CSV table of C-alpha atoms and ligand atoms in Angstrom, one decimal:
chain,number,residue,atom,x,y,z
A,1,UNK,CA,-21.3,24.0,-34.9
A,2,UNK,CA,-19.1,22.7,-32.2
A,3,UNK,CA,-20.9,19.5,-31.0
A,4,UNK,CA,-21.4,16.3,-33.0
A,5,UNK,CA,-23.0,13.3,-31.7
A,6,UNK,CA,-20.8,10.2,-31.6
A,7,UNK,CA,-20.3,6.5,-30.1
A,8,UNK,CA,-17.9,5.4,-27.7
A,9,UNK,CA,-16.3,2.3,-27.3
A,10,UNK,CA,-18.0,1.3,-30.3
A,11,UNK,CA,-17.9,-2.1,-31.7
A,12,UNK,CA,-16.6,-2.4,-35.5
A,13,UNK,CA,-17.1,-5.9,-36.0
A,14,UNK,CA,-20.6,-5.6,-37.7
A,15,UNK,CA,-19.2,-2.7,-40.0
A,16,UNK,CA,-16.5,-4.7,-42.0
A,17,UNK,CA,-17.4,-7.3,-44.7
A,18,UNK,CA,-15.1,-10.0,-42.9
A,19,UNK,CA,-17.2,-9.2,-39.6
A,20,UNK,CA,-14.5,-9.3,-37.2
A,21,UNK,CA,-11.9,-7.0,-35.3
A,22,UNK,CA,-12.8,-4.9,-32.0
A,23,UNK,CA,-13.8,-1.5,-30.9
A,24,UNK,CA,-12.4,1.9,-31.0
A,25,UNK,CA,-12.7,4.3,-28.9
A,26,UNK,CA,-15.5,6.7,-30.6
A,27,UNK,CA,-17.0,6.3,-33.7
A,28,UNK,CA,-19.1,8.6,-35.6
A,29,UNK,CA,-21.2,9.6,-39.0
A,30,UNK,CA,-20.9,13.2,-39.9
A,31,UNK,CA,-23.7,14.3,-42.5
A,32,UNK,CA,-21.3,16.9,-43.9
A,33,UNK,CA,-17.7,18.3,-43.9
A,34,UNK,CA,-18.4,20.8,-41.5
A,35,UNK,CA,-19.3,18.2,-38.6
A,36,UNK,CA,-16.5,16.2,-39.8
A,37,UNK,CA,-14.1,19.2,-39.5
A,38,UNK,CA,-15.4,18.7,-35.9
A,39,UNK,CA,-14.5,15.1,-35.9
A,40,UNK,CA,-11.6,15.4,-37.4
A,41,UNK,CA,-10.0,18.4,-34.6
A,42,UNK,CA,-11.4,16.1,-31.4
A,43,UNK,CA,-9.2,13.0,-32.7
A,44,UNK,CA,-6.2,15.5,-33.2
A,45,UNK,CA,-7.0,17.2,-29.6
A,46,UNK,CA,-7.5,13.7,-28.0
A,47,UNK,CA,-4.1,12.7,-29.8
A,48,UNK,CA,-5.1,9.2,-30.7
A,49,UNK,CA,-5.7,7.6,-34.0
A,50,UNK,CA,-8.4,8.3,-36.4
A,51,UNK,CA,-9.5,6.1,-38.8
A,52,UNK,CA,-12.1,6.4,-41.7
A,53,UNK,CA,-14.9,4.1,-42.5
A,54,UNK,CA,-16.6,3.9,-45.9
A,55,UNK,CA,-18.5,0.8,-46.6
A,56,UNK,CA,-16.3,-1.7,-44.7
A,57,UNK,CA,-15.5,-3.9,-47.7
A,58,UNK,CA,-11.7,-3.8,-48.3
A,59,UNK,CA,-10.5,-3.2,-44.8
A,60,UNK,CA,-9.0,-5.5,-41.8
A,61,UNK,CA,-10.0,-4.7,-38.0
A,62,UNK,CA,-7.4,-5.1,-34.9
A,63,UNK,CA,-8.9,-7.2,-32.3
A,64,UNK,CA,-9.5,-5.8,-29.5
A,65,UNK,CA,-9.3,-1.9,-28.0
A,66,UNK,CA,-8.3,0.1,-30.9
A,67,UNK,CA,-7.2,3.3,-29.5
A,68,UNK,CA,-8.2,5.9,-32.4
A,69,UNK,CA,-11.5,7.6,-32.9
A,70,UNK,CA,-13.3,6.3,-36.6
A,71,UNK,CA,-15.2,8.7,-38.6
A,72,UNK,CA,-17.9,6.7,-40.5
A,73,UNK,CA,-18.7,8.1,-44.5
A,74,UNK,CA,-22.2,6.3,-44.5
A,75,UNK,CA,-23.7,9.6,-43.7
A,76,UNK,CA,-22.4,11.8,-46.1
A,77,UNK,CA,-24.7,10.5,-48.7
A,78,UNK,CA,-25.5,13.8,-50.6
A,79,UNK,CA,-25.9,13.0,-54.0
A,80,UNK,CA,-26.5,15.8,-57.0
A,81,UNK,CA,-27.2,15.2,-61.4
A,82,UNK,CA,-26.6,18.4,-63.3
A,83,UNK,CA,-26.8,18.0,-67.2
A,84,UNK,CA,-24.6,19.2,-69.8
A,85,UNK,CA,-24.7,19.2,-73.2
A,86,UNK,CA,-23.3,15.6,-74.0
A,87,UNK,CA,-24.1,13.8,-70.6
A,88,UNK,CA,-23.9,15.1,-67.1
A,89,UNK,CA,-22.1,16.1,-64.0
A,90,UNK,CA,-22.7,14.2,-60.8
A,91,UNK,CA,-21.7,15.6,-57.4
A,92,UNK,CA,-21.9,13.3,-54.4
A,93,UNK,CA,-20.6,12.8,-51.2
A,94,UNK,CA,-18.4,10.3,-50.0
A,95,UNK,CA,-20.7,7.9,-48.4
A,96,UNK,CA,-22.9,7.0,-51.4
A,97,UNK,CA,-22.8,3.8,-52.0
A,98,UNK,CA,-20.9,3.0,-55.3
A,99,UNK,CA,-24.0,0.6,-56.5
A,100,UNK,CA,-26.3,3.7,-56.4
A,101,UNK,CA,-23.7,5.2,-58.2
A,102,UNK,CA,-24.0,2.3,-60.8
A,103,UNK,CA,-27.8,2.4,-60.7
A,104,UNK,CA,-28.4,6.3,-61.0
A,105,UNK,CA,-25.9,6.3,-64.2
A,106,UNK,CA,-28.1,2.9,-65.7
A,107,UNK,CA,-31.2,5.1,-65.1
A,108,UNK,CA,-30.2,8.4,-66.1
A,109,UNK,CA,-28.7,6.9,-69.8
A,110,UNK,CA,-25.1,7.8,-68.0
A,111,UNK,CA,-22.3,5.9,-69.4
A,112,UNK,CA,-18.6,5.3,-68.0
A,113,UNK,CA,-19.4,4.0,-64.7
A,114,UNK,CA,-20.1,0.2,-65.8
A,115,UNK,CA,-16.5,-0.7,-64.6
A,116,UNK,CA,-17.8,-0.3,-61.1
A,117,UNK,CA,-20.3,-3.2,-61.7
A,118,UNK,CA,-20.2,-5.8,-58.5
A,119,UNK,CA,-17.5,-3.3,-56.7
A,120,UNK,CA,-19.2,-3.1,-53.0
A,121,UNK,CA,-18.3,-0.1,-50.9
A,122,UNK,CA,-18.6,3.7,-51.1
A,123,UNK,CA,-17.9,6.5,-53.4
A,124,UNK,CA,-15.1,7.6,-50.9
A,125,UNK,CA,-13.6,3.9,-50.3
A,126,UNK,CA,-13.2,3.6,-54.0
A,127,UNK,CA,-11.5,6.5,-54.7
A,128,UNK,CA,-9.1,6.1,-52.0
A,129,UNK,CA,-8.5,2.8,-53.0
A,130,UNK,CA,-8.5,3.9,-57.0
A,131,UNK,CA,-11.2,0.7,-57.3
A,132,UNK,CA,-11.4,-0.8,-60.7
A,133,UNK,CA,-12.0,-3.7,-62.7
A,134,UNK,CA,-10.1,-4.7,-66.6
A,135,UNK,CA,-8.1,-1.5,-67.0
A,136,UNK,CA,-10.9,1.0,-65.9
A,137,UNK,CA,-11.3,3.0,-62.9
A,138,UNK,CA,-11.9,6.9,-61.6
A,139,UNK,CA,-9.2,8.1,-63.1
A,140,UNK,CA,-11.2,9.2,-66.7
A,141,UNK,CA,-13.9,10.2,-64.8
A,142,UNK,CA,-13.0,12.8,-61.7
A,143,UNK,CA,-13.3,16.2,-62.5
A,144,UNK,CA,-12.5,16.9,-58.8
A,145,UNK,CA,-12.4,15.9,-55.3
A,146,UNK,CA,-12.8,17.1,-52.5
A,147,UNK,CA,-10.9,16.4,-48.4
A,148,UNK,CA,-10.1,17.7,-45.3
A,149,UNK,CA,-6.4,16.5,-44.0
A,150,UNK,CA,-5.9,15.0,-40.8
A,151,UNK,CA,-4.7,18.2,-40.2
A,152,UNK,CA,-7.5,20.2,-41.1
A,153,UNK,CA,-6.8,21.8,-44.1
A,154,UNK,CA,-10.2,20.9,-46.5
A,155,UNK,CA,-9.1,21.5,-50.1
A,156,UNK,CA,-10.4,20.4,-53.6
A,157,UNK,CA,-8.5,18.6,-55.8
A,158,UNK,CA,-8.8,18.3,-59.8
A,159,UNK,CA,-8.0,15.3,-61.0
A,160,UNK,CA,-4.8,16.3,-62.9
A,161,UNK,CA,-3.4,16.9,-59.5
A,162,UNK,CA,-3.8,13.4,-58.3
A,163,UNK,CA,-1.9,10.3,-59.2
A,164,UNK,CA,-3.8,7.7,-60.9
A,165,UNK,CA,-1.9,4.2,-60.2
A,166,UNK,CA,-3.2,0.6,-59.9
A,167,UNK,CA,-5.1,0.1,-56.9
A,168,UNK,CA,-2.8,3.0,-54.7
A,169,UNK,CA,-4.5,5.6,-53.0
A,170,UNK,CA,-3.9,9.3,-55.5
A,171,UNK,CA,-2.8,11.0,-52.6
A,172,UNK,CA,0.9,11.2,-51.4
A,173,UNK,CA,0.7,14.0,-49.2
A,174,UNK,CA,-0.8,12.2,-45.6
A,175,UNK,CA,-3.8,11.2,-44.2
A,176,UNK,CA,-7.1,13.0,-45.3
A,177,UNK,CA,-11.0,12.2,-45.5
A,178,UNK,CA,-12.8,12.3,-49.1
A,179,UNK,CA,-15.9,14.3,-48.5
A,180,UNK,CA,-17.2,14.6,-52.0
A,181,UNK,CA,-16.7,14.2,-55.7
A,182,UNK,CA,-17.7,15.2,-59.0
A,183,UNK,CA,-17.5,12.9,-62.0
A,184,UNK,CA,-18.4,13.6,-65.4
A,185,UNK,CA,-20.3,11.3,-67.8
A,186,UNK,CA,-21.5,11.4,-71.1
A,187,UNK,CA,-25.1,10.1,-72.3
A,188,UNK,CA,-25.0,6.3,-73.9
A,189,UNK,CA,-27.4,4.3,-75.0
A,190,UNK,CA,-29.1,1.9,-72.5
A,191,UNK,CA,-28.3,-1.3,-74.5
A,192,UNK,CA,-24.6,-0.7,-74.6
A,193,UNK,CA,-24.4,-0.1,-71.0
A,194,UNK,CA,-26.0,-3.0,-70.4
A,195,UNK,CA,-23.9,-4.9,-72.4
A,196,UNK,CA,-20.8,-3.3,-70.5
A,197,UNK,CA,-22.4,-4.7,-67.1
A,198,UNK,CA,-22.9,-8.0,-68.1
A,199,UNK,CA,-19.3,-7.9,-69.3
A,200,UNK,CA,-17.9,-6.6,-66.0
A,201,UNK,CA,-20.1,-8.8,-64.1
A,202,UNK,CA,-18.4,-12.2,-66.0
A,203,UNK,CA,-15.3,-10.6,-65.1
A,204,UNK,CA,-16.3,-11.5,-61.1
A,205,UNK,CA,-17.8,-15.7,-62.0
A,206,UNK,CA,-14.8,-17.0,-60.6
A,207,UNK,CA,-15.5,-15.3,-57.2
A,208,UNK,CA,-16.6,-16.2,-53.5
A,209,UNK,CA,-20.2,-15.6,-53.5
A,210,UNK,CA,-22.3,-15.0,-50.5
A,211,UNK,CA,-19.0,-15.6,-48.3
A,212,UNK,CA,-17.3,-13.2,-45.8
A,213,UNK,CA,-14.7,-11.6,-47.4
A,214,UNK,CA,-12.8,-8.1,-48.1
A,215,UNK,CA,-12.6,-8.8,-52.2
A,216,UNK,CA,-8.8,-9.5,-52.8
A,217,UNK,CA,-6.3,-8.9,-50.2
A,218,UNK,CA,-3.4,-8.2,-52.2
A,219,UNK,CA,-2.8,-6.3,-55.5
A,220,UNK,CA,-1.9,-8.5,-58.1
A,221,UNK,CA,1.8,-7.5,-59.5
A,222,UNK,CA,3.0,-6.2,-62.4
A,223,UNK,CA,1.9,-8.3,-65.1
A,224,UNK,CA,0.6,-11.0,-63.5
A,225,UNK,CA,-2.1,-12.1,-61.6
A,226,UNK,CA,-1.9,-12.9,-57.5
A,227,UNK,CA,-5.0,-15.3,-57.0
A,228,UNK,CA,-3.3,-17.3,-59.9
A,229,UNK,CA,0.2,-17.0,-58.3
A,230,UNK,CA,-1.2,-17.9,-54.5
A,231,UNK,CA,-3.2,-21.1,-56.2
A,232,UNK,CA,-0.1,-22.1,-58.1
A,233,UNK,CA,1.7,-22.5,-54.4
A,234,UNK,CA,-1.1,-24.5,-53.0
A,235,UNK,CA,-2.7,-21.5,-50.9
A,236,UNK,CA,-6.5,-22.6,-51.8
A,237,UNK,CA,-5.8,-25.6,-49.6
A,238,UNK,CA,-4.4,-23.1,-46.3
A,239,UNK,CA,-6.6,-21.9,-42.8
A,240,UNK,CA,-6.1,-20.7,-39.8
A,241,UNK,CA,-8.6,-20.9,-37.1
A,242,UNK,CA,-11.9,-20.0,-38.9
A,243,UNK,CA,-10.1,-17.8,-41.5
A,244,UNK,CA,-9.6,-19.9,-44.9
A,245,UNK,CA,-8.5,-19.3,-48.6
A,246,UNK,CA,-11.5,-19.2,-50.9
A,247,UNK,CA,-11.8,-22.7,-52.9
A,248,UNK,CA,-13.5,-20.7,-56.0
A,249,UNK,CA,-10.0,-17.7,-55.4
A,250,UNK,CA,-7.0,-18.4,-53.8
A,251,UNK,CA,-7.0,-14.0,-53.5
A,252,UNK,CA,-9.9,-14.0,-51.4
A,253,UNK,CA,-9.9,-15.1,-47.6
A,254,UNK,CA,-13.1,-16.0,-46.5
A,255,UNK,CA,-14.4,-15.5,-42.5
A,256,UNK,CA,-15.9,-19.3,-42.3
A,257,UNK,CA,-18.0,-18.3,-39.3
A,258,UNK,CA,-15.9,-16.9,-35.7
A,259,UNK,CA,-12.9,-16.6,-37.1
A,260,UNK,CA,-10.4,-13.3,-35.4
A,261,UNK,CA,-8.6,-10.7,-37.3
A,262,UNK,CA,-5.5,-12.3,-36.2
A,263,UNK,CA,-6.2,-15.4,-37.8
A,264,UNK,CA,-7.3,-13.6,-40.8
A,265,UNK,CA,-3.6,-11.8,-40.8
A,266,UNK,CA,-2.0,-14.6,-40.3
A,267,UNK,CA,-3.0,-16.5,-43.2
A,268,UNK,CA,-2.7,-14.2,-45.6
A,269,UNK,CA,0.8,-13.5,-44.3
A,270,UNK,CA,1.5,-17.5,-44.8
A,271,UNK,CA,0.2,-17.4,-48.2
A,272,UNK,CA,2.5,-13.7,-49.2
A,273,UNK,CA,5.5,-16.2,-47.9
A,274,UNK,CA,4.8,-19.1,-49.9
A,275,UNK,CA,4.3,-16.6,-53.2
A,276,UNK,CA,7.9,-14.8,-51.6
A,277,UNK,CA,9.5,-18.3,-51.1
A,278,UNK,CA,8.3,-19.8,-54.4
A,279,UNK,CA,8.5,-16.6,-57.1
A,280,UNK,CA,10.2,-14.0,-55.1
A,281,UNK,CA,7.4,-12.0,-55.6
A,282,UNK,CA,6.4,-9.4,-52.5
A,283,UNK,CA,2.9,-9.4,-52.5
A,284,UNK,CA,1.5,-6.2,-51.7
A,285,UNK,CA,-1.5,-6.0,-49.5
A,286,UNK,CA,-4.7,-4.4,-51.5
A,287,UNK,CA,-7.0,-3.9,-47.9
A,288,UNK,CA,-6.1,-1.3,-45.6
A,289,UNK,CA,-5.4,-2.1,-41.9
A,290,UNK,CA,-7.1,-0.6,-38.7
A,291,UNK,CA,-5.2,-1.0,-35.9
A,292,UNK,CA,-1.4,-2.3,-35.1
A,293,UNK,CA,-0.6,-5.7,-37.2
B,1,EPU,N1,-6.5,-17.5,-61.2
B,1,EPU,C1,-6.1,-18.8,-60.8
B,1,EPU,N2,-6.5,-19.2,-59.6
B,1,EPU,C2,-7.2,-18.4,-58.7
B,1,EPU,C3,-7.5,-17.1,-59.1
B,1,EPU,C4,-7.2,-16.7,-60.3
B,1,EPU,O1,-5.5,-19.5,-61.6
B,1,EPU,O2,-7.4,-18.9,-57.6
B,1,EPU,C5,-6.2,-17.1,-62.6
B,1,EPU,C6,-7.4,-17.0,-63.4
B,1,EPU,O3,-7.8,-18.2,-64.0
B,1,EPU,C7,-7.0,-15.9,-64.4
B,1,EPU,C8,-6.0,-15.1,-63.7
B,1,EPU,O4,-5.6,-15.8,-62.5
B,1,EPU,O5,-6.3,-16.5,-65.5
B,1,EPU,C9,-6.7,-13.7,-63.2
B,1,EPU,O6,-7.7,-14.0,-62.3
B,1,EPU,P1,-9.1,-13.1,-62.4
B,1,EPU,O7,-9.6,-13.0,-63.7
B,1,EPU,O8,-9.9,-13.7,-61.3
B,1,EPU,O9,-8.6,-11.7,-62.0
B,1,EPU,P2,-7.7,-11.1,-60.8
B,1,EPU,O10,-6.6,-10.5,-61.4
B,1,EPU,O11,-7.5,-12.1,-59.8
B,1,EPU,C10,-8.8,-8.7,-60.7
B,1,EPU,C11,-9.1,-7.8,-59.6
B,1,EPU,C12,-10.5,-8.0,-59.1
B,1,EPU,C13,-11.5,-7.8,-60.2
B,1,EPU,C14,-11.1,-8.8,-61.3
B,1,EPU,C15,-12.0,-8.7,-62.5
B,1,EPU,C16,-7.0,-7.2,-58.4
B,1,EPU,C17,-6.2,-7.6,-57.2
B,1,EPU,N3,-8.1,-8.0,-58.5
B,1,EPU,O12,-8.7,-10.0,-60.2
B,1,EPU,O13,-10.7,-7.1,-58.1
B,1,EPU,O14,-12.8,-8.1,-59.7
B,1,EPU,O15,-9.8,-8.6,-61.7
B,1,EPU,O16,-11.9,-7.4,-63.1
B,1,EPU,O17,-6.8,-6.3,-59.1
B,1,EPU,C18,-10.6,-6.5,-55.8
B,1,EPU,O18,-9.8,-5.6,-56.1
B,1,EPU,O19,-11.0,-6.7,-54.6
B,1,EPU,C19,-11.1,-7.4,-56.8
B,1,EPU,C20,-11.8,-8.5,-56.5
């Protein structure tokens, strides 16, 4: 295969959670690693940027001309159950969403995936991001995982090999696209899982609902908590433009309606100085960044 289809000067606004930011110069949605082999040697030929999409939930967009082609996961949506004795192995691509994920383990009698309960996003957004909630994330869960570098070396990786921190990305080694996973589950009984859900669903009561936002924007620090820290300074009461700090989470910024990614950037770098100037604490940013900021 040496042609796949994809979308120039495409617009990314609608494909983030914060809806805003500007284009880039291609974009496209390879069904499988071979086409996004393809995708992945055209941005290094072009020598521009590339950028990967999952579900758009925990990133920030540049305003503006983005010069870098994106490679959207949403496609890549293959999705496989094969049972073992105790539970079952599930194999899917990186564009599943992580709530089908969720659903799939609920229906099959699937347990360990509960954590995941109210996380938006893709399979392949959470694992780069090492998504969790209370203590639990991928980490028990990966048996491998499989990407293609920037450079375009595709190679699986078991999950001994990868380093499993707090909300950081288990790869050191450079920019790569997830393509697919496998995570192993054992059976549970339905009435526990449930129980687990509702549990990691209070977990997320004290959170925007229904607003614009990326979930939190930075990670909290060791041993403490950064929406408590950015409410202690005052942040809940900060905007800029049409960007504000949630009322409900001073670790959420909400898009109030128009608002730019510049103003969105902005904020959140006045509220990281205030927790700087008030606790000397650096906060670290949890979303990723598309573009120059
Ligand atoms: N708090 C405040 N004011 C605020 C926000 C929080 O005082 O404006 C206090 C809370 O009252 C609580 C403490 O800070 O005592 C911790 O807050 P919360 O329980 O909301 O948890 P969190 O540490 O802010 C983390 C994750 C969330 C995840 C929840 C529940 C990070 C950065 N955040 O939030 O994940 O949903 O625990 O498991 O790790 C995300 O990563 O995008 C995300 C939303």
């Amino acid at each position: 295969m040496s042609e796949v289809s994809f979308v120039a000067g495409c617009g990314l606004g609608g494909l983030n959670t914060w809806g805003c930011g500007g284009s880039c110069r291609w974009l496209a949605s390879p069904k499988n690693a071979s086409e996004a082999a393809v995708l992945i040697k055209k941005a290094a030929d072009e020598g521009t940027g590339l950028y990967i999409l999952g579900g758009g939930s925990n990133i920030l967009v540049q305003d503006g001309f983005i010069d870098a082609g994106v490679i959207s996961s949403r496609a890549m949506d293959a999705l496989e159950v094969h049972a073992e004795e105790s539970g079952a192995r599930i194999e899917a691509s990186a564009g599943v969403p992580v709530k089908k994920l969720l659903a799939l383990s609920l229906d099959k009698g699937l347990t360990g995936m509960e954590f995941l309960t109210g996380i938006p996003g893709t399979l392949g957004g959470a694992l780069f991001g090492n998504a969790g909630a209370a203590g639990c994330s991928f980490a028990q869960l990966v048996e491998w995982v499989d990407t293609i570098s920037f450079d375009g070396v595709s190679r699986r990786w078991r999950s001994e090999e990868l380093l499993w921190k707090y909300r950081t990305c288990p790869w050191s080694e450079g920019p790569l696209l997830i393509t697919k996973a496998s995570l192993r589950l054992s059976s549970g009984s339905r009435e526990e899982m449930i129980g687990n859900i509702r549990r990691f669903s209070a977990l997320k009561k004290g959170q925007p609902m229904g607003a614009k936002t990326a979930g939190c924007v930075f990670k909290n620090p060791e041993g403490d908590s950064a929406g408590r820290l950015l409410d202690l300074c005052g942040c809940k009461k900060l905007r800029v433009g049409a960007a504000k700090v949630s009322e409900s989470h001073a670790n959420f910024i909400e898009n109030s309606g128009g608002a730019s990614a510049a103003d969105i950037y902005a904020l959140a770098e006045m509220c990281r100085k205030r927790v700087y100037e008030e606790y000397g604490i650096v906060l670290e940013y949890e979303i990723k960044f598309f573009g120059a900021f």
